Coordinates of C-alpha atoms and ligand atoms in Angstrom, one line a residue:
M173 CA 21.0 -55.8 -64.4
K174 CA 23.1 -58.9 -64.4
L175 CA 26.7 -57.9 -64.0
T176 CA 28.4 -60.5 -66.2
G177 CA 30.3 -58.8 -69.0
R178 CA 29.0 -55.3 -68.0
A179 CA 31.3 -52.3 -68.1
V180 CA 31.4 -50.6 -64.7
L181 CA 33.2 -47.4 -63.7
I182 CA 33.8 -47.1 -59.9
T183 CA 35.2 -43.9 -58.3
G184 CA 36.9 -44.2 -55.0
A185 CA 38.1 -47.7 -55.9
S186 CA 41.4 -47.2 -53.9
G187 CA 39.4 -46.8 -50.7
G188 CA 37.9 -49.3 -48.2
I189 CA 34.4 -49.8 -49.7
G190 CA 35.5 -49.2 -53.3
R191 CA 38.2 -51.8 -53.2
C192 CA 35.8 -54.4 -51.8
L193 CA 33.2 -53.4 -54.3
A194 CA 35.7 -53.9 -57.2
R195 CA 36.5 -57.4 -55.9
E196 CA 32.8 -58.2 -55.6
L197 CA 31.8 -56.9 -59.0
A198 CA 34.8 -58.7 -60.6
R199 CA 33.7 -61.9 -58.9
R200 CA 30.2 -61.4 -60.5
G201 CA 31.9 -61.0 -64.0
A202 CA 31.9 -57.2 -64.5
R203 CA 34.6 -55.5 -66.5
L204 CA 36.0 -52.6 -64.4
A205 CA 37.5 -49.1 -64.7
L206 CA 38.9 -48.1 -61.3
A207 CA 39.2 -44.4 -60.4
G208 CA 40.9 -42.7 -57.4
R209 CA 44.0 -40.6 -56.7
N210 CA 46.3 -43.3 -55.4
E211 CA 47.9 -44.7 -58.5
T212 CA 49.9 -47.4 -56.8
E213 CA 46.9 -48.7 -54.9
L214 CA 44.7 -48.7 -58.1
A215 CA 47.3 -50.4 -60.2
G216 CA 47.9 -53.1 -57.6
L217 CA 44.2 -53.7 -57.4
A218 CA 43.8 -53.9 -61.2
R219 CA 46.7 -56.3 -61.4
G220 CA 45.4 -58.5 -58.7
L221 CA 41.9 -58.7 -60.2
S222 CA 43.3 -59.4 -63.7
A223 CA 45.6 -62.1 -62.3
E224 CA 42.4 -63.8 -60.8
G225 CA 40.8 -63.8 -64.3
G226 CA 38.9 -60.6 -64.0
S227 CA 39.1 -57.5 -66.2
A228 CA 40.2 -54.2 -64.6
L229 CA 42.1 -51.1 -65.5
A230 CA 43.3 -48.2 -63.3
L231 CA 42.4 -44.6 -64.2
P232 CA 44.1 -42.5 -61.5
L233 CA 42.9 -38.9 -61.2
D234 CA 41.8 -36.2 -58.8
L235 CA 38.0 -35.5 -58.9
S236 CA 38.4 -32.0 -57.5
E237 CA 40.2 -31.0 -60.8
P238 CA 37.8 -29.2 -63.1
A239 CA 38.3 -31.3 -66.3
S240 CA 38.6 -34.6 -64.6
H241 CA 35.0 -35.8 -65.0
T242 CA 34.7 -35.9 -68.7
A243 CA 38.3 -37.1 -69.0
L244 CA 37.4 -40.1 -66.7
V245 CA 34.3 -41.1 -68.5
D246 CA 36.0 -40.7 -71.9
G247 CA 39.0 -42.8 -70.6
A248 CA 36.7 -45.5 -69.3
E249 CA 34.7 -45.6 -72.6
A250 CA 37.9 -45.7 -74.7
A251 CA 39.1 -48.8 -72.7
L252 CA 35.8 -50.6 -72.0
G253 CA 33.4 -49.4 -74.6
A254 CA 30.0 -48.1 -73.5
I255 CA 29.7 -47.8 -69.7
D256 CA 26.8 -49.8 -68.3
V257 CA 27.1 -48.7 -64.7
L258 CA 28.6 -45.6 -63.1
V259 CA 29.3 -46.0 -59.3
N260 CA 29.8 -42.6 -57.7
N261 CA 31.6 -43.9 -54.6
A262 CA 34.5 -41.5 -53.9
G263 CA 33.9 -39.4 -50.9
L264 CA 35.5 -37.5 -48.1
S265 CA 34.3 -37.0 -44.5
R266 CA 35.0 -34.3 -41.8
F267 CA 34.3 -34.5 -38.1
G268 CA 34.3 -31.5 -35.8
P269 CA 32.4 -28.3 -34.8
F270 CA 31.2 -26.4 -37.8
S271 CA 32.2 -23.0 -36.2
E272 CA 35.8 -24.2 -36.5
E273 CA 35.6 -25.6 -40.1
D274 CA 37.8 -24.1 -42.7
E275 CA 36.7 -22.8 -46.1
A276 CA 39.0 -25.0 -48.2
A277 CA 37.6 -28.2 -46.5
I278 CA 34.0 -27.1 -47.0
R279 CA 34.7 -26.5 -50.7
R280 CA 36.6 -29.8 -51.1
L281 CA 33.8 -31.9 -49.6
M282 CA 31.2 -30.2 -51.8
E283 CA 33.5 -30.8 -54.8
V284 CA 34.3 -34.5 -54.3
N285 CA 31.0 -35.7 -52.6
L286 CA 28.5 -33.8 -54.7
T287 CA 29.8 -31.8 -57.7
A288 CA 31.9 -34.8 -59.0
P289 CA 29.0 -37.3 -58.9
M290 CA 26.8 -34.8 -60.8
L291 CA 29.4 -34.0 -63.4
L292 CA 30.3 -37.7 -63.9
T293 CA 26.6 -38.5 -64.3
R294 CA 26.2 -35.7 -66.8
A295 CA 29.1 -37.1 -68.8
A296 CA 27.9 -40.7 -68.8
L297 CA 24.2 -40.1 -69.3
P298 CA 24.0 -39.1 -73.0
G299 CA 25.4 -42.5 -74.1
M300 CA 23.2 -44.4 -71.7
L301 CA 20.1 -42.5 -72.9
R302 CA 21.0 -43.2 -76.5
R303 CA 21.3 -46.9 -75.7
R304 CA 18.2 -46.8 -73.5
S305 CA 20.2 -48.7 -70.9
G306 CA 22.4 -47.9 -67.9
Q307 CA 22.6 -47.4 -64.2
I308 CA 23.8 -44.6 -62.1
V309 CA 24.7 -45.7 -58.5
N310 CA 25.3 -43.0 -55.9
I311 CA 26.8 -44.0 -52.6
G312 CA 25.3 -41.8 -49.9
S313 CA 25.2 -42.3 -46.2
G314 CA 22.7 -42.7 -43.3
F315 CA 23.9 -39.1 -42.5
G316 CA 22.2 -38.1 -45.8
S317 CA 18.9 -38.7 -44.1
I318 CA 19.7 -38.0 -40.4
A319 CA 21.7 -34.8 -40.2
F320 CA 24.4 -35.5 -37.7
P321 CA 25.9 -32.9 -35.4
N322 CA 29.7 -32.4 -35.9
F323 CA 29.3 -33.8 -39.5
A324 CA 27.5 -30.8 -40.8
V325 CA 29.4 -30.5 -44.1
Y326 CA 29.4 -34.2 -44.7
S327 CA 25.7 -34.5 -43.9
T328 CA 24.9 -31.6 -46.2
T329 CA 26.7 -33.2 -49.2
K330 CA 25.0 -36.6 -48.6
F331 CA 21.5 -35.0 -48.2
A332 CA 22.1 -33.2 -51.5
L333 CA 23.3 -36.4 -53.2
R334 CA 20.1 -38.2 -52.1
G335 CA 18.1 -35.3 -53.5
F336 CA 20.0 -35.4 -56.8
S337 CA 19.4 -39.2 -57.0
E338 CA 15.7 -38.8 -56.4
A339 CA 15.2 -36.0 -58.9
L340 CA 17.2 -37.8 -61.5
R341 CA 15.3 -41.1 -60.9
R342 CA 12.0 -39.3 -61.5
E343 CA 13.4 -37.4 -64.5
L344 CA 14.7 -40.6 -66.1
G345 CA 11.6 -42.8 -65.5
G346 CA 10.9 -44.8 -68.6
S347 CA 14.2 -43.9 -70.3
G348 CA 15.9 -47.3 -69.6
V349 CA 18.4 -45.7 -67.2
A350 CA 18.0 -46.6 -63.6
V351 CA 19.2 -44.6 -60.5
T352 CA 20.2 -46.4 -57.3
Y353 CA 21.1 -44.6 -54.0
V354 CA 22.8 -46.8 -51.4
A355 CA 23.2 -45.4 -47.9
P356 CA 25.7 -47.3 -45.8
R357 CA 25.9 -46.8 -42.0
T358 CA 29.3 -46.5 -40.3
T359 CA 31.8 -48.8 -42.0
D360 CA 35.3 -49.8 -40.9
T361 CA 37.5 -47.9 -43.4
A362 CA 40.2 -45.3 -43.3
M363 CA 37.5 -42.6 -43.8
N364 CA 36.7 -42.6 -40.1
T365 CA 39.2 -41.0 -37.8
K366 CA 39.6 -42.6 -34.3
A367 CA 37.6 -39.6 -32.8
A368 CA 34.8 -40.1 -35.4
L369 CA 34.5 -43.8 -34.6
E370 CA 34.6 -43.2 -30.9
F371 CA 31.8 -40.6 -31.3
V372 CA 29.7 -42.9 -33.4
E373 CA 30.2 -45.9 -31.1
Q374 CA 29.1 -43.8 -28.1
T375 CA 25.7 -43.3 -29.8
G376 CA 25.4 -47.1 -29.7
A377 CA 25.6 -47.4 -33.6
A378 CA 27.0 -50.6 -35.2
V379 CA 30.0 -50.6 -37.5
D380 CA 29.9 -52.7 -40.7
T381 CA 32.8 -54.3 -42.7
P382 CA 33.5 -52.9 -46.1
E383 CA 33.1 -56.4 -47.6
S384 CA 29.5 -56.7 -46.3
V385 CA 28.7 -53.2 -47.6
A386 CA 30.1 -54.1 -51.1
Q387 CA 27.8 -57.1 -51.3
V388 CA 24.8 -55.0 -50.5
I389 CA 25.8 -52.5 -53.2
A390 CA 26.4 -55.3 -55.8
D391 CA 23.0 -56.8 -55.0
A392 CA 21.3 -53.4 -55.3
I393 CA 22.8 -53.0 -58.8
E394 CA 21.8 -56.4 -59.9
N395 CA 18.3 -56.0 -58.5
G396 CA 17.9 -52.4 -59.8
R397 CA 16.9 -51.2 -56.4
P398 CA 16.0 -47.4 -56.2
E399 CA 17.2 -46.9 -52.6
V400 CA 18.9 -49.1 -50.0
Y401 CA 19.5 -48.1 -46.4
I402 CA 22.0 -50.4 -44.7
G403 CA 21.3 -51.6 -41.2
W404 CA 18.6 -52.0 -38.6
P405 CA 17.7 -49.8 -36.6
E406 CA 19.1 -47.2 -39.0
R407 CA 16.3 -47.8 -41.5
L408 CA 13.8 -47.1 -38.8
F409 CA 15.6 -43.9 -37.6
V410 CA 15.6 -42.6 -41.2
R411 CA 11.8 -42.9 -41.2
V412 CA 11.4 -41.5 -37.7
N413 CA 13.6 -38.5 -38.7
A414 CA 11.4 -37.9 -41.8
V415 CA 8.2 -37.8 -39.9
A416 CA 9.2 -36.6 -36.4
P417 CA 12.6 -34.9 -36.5
R418 CA 12.1 -33.3 -33.0
L419 CA 12.3 -36.8 -31.6
V420 CA 15.6 -37.4 -33.2
D421 CA 16.8 -33.9 -31.9
R422 CA 16.0 -35.0 -28.4
A423 CA 17.7 -38.4 -28.8
L424 CA 20.9 -36.8 -30.2
A425 CA 20.9 -34.0 -27.7
G426 CA 21.3 -36.5 -24.9
K427 CA 24.8 -37.2 -26.2
T428 CA 25.8 -33.5 -26.6
R429 CA 28.3 -33.0 -23.8
K430 CA 30.4 -36.1 -24.6
R431 CA 30.2 -35.4 -28.3
R432 CA 31.6 -31.8 -27.9
Q433 CA 34.5 -33.2 -25.8
I434 CA 35.4 -35.7 -28.5
A435 CA 35.0 -33.3 -31.4
R436 CA 37.2 -30.7 -29.7
N437 CA 40.0 -33.2 -29.1
P438 CA 40.0 -35.3 -32.3
A439 CA 43.1 -37.4 -31.4
Ligands
NAP122 N1 33.2 -45.5 -44.1 C1 32.0 -45.1 -43.6 O1 31.7 -45.1 -42.4 C2 30.9 -44.7 -44.6 C3 29.6 -44.6 -44.1 C4 28.6 -44.2 -45.0 C5 28.9 -43.9 -46.3 N2 30.2 -44.0 -46.7 C6 30.5 -43.6 -48.1 O2 31.1 -44.6 -48.8 C7 32.0 -44.1 -49.8 C8 33.3 -44.8 -49.8 O3 33.9 -44.4 -48.5 P1 35.1 -45.3 -47.8 O4 34.6 -45.6 -46.4 O5 35.5 -46.4 -48.7 O6 36.2 -44.2 -47.7 P2 37.8 -44.3 -48.0 O7 38.3 -45.6 -47.6 O8 38.3 -43.1 -47.3 O9 37.8 -44.1 -49.6 C9 37.5 -42.9 -50.2 C10 37.8 -43.0 -51.6 O10 37.5 -41.8 -52.3 C11 38.6 -41.4 -53.1 N3 38.7 -39.9 -53.2 C12 38.7 -39.0 -52.2 N4 39.0 -37.8 -52.7 C13 39.2 -37.9 -54.0 C14 39.5 -37.0 -55.0 N5 39.7 -35.7 -54.8 N6 39.6 -37.5 -56.3 C15 39.4 -38.9 -56.5 N7 39.1 -39.8 -55.6 C16 39.0 -39.3 -54.3 C17 39.8 -42.0 -52.4 O11 40.8 -42.1 -53.3 P3 42.4 -41.9 -53.0 O12 42.6 -42.4 -51.6 O13 43.1 -42.6 -54.0 O14 42.6 -40.4 -53.0 C18 39.2 -43.3 -51.9 O15 39.3 -44.2 -53.0 C19 32.0 -42.6 -49.6 O16 31.2 -41.9 -50.5 C20 31.5 -42.4 -48.2 O17 30.9 -41.2 -48.0 C21 31.2 -44.4 -45.9

């Protein structure tokens, strides 16, 4: 789908990847509704994009609130008209031993990373199906294919988001509505605590810039890609994990002692 003139709703637009994605989509001519909780950040971004000749409005809200999903889709449609693309990008991460995880955090991650994308999709879909045109874009993670120790809750939400994307893509085949799942690898944003970054780096993994991730997402939208996994050798590991998960168990087990130390002292 060419992005020129298209109406795009992006959640998590106040965050690292979301902000860069908003800039990239505006550069490609899309009209944007920007969602997140941080009103000041969103308003500043919308002003900046509009000043550069783009079209963007801020729709601040908390996606863990029960009625927020339909309110957001209704608000975006009232301002932009029919939504062509919904980008479910908002997300939260947690790093640490699962035995010490608290209930509220588990519920919050499930709510923001999984329930919110499903409810936003449900709210946006009827219009897209009527028009026989639209695209749902879910931002997953490499951890949605390779379950990572000390990221148990986060991995669970991203595995489920990948499953949701696949089921929905199959269900919507031939309807004119596309489903795209993009799985970034570790990206340099505020989402990662110092301890999480230290842990990921000691596994030898690379860290991407949010600008480069935003370009990949924008390309995936324009090219209607079903699934994109960012990074090599991550793409290979995803395949190895699918066919020989015990190999990945062994590779990750080698890092166990150091990982426990970092997770217990998340400075
Ligand atoms: N960074 C990585 O290493 C990495 C790797 C793979 C995948 N990803 C995925 O990429 C996406 C974007 O992550 P990021 O790195 O850009 O993280 P980020 O900088 O922390 O941004 C997260 C965004 O989610 C929004 N958000 C969180 N809770 C919310 C809530 N309750 N209601 C509404 N909005 C909420 C935040 O809005 P406010 O700040 O305004 O609350 C913020 O805009 C996420 O889905 C993440 O899982 C990230």
